[in-house]
Coordinates of C-alpha atoms in Angstrom, one line a residue:
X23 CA 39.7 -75.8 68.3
X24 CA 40.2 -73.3 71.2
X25 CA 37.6 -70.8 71.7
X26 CA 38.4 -67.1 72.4
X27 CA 37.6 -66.1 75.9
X28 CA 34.8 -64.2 76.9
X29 CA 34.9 -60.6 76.6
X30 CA 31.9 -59.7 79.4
X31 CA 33.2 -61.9 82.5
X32 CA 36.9 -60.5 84.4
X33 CA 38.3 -61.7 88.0
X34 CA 38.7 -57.5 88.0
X35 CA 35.7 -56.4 87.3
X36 CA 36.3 -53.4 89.5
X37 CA 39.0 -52.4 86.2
X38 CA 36.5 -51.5 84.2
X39 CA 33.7 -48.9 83.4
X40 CA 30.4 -50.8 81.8
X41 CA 29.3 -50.7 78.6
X42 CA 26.3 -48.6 79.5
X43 CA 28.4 -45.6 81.6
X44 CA 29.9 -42.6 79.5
X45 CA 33.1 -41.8 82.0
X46 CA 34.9 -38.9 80.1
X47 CA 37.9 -39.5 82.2
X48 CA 38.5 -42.8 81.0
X49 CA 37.9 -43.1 77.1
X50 CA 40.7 -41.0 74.6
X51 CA 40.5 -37.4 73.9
X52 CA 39.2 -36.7 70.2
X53 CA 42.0 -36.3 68.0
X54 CA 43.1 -34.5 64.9
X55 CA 41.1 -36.9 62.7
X56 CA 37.7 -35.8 64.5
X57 CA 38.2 -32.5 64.8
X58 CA 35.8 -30.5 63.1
X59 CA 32.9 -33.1 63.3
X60 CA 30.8 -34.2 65.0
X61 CA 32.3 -35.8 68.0
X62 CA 30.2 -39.0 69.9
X63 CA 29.6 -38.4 73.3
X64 CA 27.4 -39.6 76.2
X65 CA 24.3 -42.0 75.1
X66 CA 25.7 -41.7 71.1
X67 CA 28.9 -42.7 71.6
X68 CA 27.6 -45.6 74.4
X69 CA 25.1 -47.0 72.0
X70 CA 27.5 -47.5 68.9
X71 CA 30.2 -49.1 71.3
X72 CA 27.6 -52.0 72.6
X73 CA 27.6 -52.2 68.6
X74 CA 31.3 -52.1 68.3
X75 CA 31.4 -55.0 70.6
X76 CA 29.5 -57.2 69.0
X77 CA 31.0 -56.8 65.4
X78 CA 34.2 -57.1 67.1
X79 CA 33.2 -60.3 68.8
X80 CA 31.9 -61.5 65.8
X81 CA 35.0 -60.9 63.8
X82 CA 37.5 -61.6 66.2
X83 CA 39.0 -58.7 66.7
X84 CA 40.6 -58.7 70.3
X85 CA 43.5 -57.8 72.5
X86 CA 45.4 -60.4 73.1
X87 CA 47.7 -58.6 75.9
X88 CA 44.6 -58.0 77.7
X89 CA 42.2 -61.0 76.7
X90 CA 39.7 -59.5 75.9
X91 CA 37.4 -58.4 73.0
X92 CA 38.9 -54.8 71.4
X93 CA 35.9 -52.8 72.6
X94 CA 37.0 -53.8 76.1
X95 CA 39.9 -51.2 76.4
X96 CA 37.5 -48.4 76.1
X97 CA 36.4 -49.4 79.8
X98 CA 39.9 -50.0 80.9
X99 CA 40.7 -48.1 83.4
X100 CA 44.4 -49.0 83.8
X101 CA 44.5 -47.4 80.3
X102 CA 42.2 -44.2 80.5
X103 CA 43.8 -42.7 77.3
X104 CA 43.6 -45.4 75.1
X105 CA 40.4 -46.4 72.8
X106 CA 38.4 -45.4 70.6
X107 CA 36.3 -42.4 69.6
X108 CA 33.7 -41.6 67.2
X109 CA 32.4 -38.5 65.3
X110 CA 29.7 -38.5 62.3
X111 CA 32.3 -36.8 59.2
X112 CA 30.5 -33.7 58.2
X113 CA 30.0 -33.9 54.7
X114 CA 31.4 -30.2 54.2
X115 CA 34.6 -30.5 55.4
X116 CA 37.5 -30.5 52.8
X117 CA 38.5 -34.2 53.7
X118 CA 35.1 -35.7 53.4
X119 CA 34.0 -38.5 51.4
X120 CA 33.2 -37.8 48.1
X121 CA 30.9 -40.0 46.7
X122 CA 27.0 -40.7 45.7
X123 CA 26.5 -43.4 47.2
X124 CA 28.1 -42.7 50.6
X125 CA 25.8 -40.4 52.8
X126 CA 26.5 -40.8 56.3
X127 CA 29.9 -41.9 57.2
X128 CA 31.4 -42.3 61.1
X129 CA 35.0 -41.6 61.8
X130 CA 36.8 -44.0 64.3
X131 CA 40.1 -42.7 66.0
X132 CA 42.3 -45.4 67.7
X133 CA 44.5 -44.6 70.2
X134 CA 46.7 -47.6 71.5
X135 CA 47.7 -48.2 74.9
X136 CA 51.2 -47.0 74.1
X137 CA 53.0 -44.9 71.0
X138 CA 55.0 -47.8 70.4
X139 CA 52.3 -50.7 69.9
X140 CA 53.5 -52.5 67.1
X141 CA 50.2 -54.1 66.3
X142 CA 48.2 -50.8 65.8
X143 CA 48.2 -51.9 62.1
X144 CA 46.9 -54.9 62.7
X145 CA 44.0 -53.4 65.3
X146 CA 42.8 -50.6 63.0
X147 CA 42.7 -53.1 59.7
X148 CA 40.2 -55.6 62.0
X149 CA 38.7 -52.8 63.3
X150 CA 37.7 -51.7 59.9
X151 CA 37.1 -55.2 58.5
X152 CA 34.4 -55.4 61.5
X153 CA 32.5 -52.6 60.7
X154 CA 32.1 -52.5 56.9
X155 CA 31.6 -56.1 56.4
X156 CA 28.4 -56.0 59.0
X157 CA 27.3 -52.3 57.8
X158 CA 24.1 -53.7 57.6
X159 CA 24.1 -53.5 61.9
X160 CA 24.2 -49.8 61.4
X161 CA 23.3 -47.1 60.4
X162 CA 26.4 -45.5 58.6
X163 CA 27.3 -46.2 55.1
X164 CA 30.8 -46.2 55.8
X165 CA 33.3 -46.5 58.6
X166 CA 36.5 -44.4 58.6
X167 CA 39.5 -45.4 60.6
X168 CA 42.6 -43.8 61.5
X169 CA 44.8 -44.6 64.2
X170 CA 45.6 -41.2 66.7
X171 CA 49.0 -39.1 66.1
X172 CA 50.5 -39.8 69.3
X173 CA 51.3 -43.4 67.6
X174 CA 54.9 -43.1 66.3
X175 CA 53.8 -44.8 63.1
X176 CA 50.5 -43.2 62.9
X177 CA 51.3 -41.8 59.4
X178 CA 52.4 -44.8 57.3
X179 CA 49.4 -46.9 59.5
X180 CA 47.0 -44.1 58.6
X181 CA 48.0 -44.5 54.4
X182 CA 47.1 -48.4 54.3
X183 CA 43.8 -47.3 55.8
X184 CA 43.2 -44.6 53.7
X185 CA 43.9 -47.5 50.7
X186 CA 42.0 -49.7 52.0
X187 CA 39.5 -47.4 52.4
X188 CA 39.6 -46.2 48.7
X189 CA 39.6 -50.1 47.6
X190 CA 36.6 -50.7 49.9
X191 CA 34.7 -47.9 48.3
X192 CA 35.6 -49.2 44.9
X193 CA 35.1 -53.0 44.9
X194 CA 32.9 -53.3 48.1
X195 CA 34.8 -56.1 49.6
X196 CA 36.7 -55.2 53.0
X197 CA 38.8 -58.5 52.4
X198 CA 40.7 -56.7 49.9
X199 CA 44.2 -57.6 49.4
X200 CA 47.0 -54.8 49.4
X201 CA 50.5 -54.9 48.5
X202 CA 52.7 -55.1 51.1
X203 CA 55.3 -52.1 51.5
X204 CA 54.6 -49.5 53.6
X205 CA 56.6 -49.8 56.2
X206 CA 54.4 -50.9 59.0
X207 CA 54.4 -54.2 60.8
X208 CA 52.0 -56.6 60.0
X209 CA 53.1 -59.8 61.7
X210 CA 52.3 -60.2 65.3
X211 CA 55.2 -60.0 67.9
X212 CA 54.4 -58.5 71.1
X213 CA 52.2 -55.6 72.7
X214 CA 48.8 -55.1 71.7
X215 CA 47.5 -57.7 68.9
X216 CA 44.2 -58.9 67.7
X217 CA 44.5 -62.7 66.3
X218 CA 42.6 -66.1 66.7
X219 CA 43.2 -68.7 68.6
X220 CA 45.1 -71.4 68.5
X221 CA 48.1 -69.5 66.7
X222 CA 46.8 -68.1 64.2
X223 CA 47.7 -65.5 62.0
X224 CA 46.7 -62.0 63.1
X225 CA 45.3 -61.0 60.2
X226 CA 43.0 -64.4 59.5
X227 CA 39.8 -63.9 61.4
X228 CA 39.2 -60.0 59.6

């Protein structure tokens, strides 16, 4: 079987920030989901997206348009706006997490490299996937994602997180299959995707 390339070798290694440089100018601006909370920056932010790259990498989760593990786009700096960014969810805000047994929760905001990627779905499901089924490599109880407004189907993306979110919470398995129907894209065409190798589906290696 094919293996997935590398995600820490590039012929264009002069693309990309590194993993250990905070360049403001180059990762997304916090949107609407972080607002209010308390936004990642500088050594925060760089320490949980080493960690990002190695769930991704062990889950699979990469850009196939690029090549290149998920976490890579971050440092991409043909695509400054385009990423992710984190906050820790104040628990007093009215959209919080309500629940006993989930005290600190992280918010993840995905912006794709366009507002048309049709595999934003696809991204922000593995995304999720990555970080709840290896909680145990940090410290947050609970990984929130939402993919950024600017995304033309950021809405009806944003409700299949939010249920499988609230199906994570109740059985504890990230695997958990929901019923197709919401009007979002879920089989890989072009743009932006994260799948295996060797043709398979998007959605397997989550």
């Amino acid at each position: 079987m094919p293996g997935f390339p590398s995600p820490f070798g590039s012929d264009d290694e002069d693309l990309f920030d590194g993993y250990d440089e905070f360049v403001a100018e180059t990762v997304p601006r916090p949107g609407g989901f972080l607002d209010g909370h308390d936004v990642l920056t500088g050594a925060d932010h760089l320490a949980f997206h080493r960690l990002t790259r190695e769930c991704f990498e062990e889950r699979k989760v990469y850009d196939m348009t690029f090549d290149y593990n998920l976490a890579r786009l971050n440092l991409d700096t043909r695509h400054g706006d385009a990423g992710f960014r984190y906050a820790v969810e104040r628990g007093d805000a009215p959209d919080a997490v309500d629940g006993s047994e989930v005290d600190r929760v992280l918010r993840a905001e995905f912006t794709p490299t366009t507002a048309f990627c049709p595999q934003t779905h696809t991204l922000t499901v593995g995304a999720f996937r990555a970080w709840n089924g290896l909680a145990d490599r940090h410290e947050y109880d609970l990984v929130r994602v939402r993919a950024a407004a600017s995304h033309n189907q950021s809405e009806a993306v944003n409700d299949r997180l939010a249920a499988l979110e609230e199906a994570y919470l109740e059985t504890g398995d990230v695997e958990v299959d929901l019923e197709e129907g919401v009007g979002v894209e879920s089989t890989p065409t072009s743009g932006t995707e994260a799948s295996g190798a060797g043709g398979r589906s998007a959605d397997a290696p989550f």
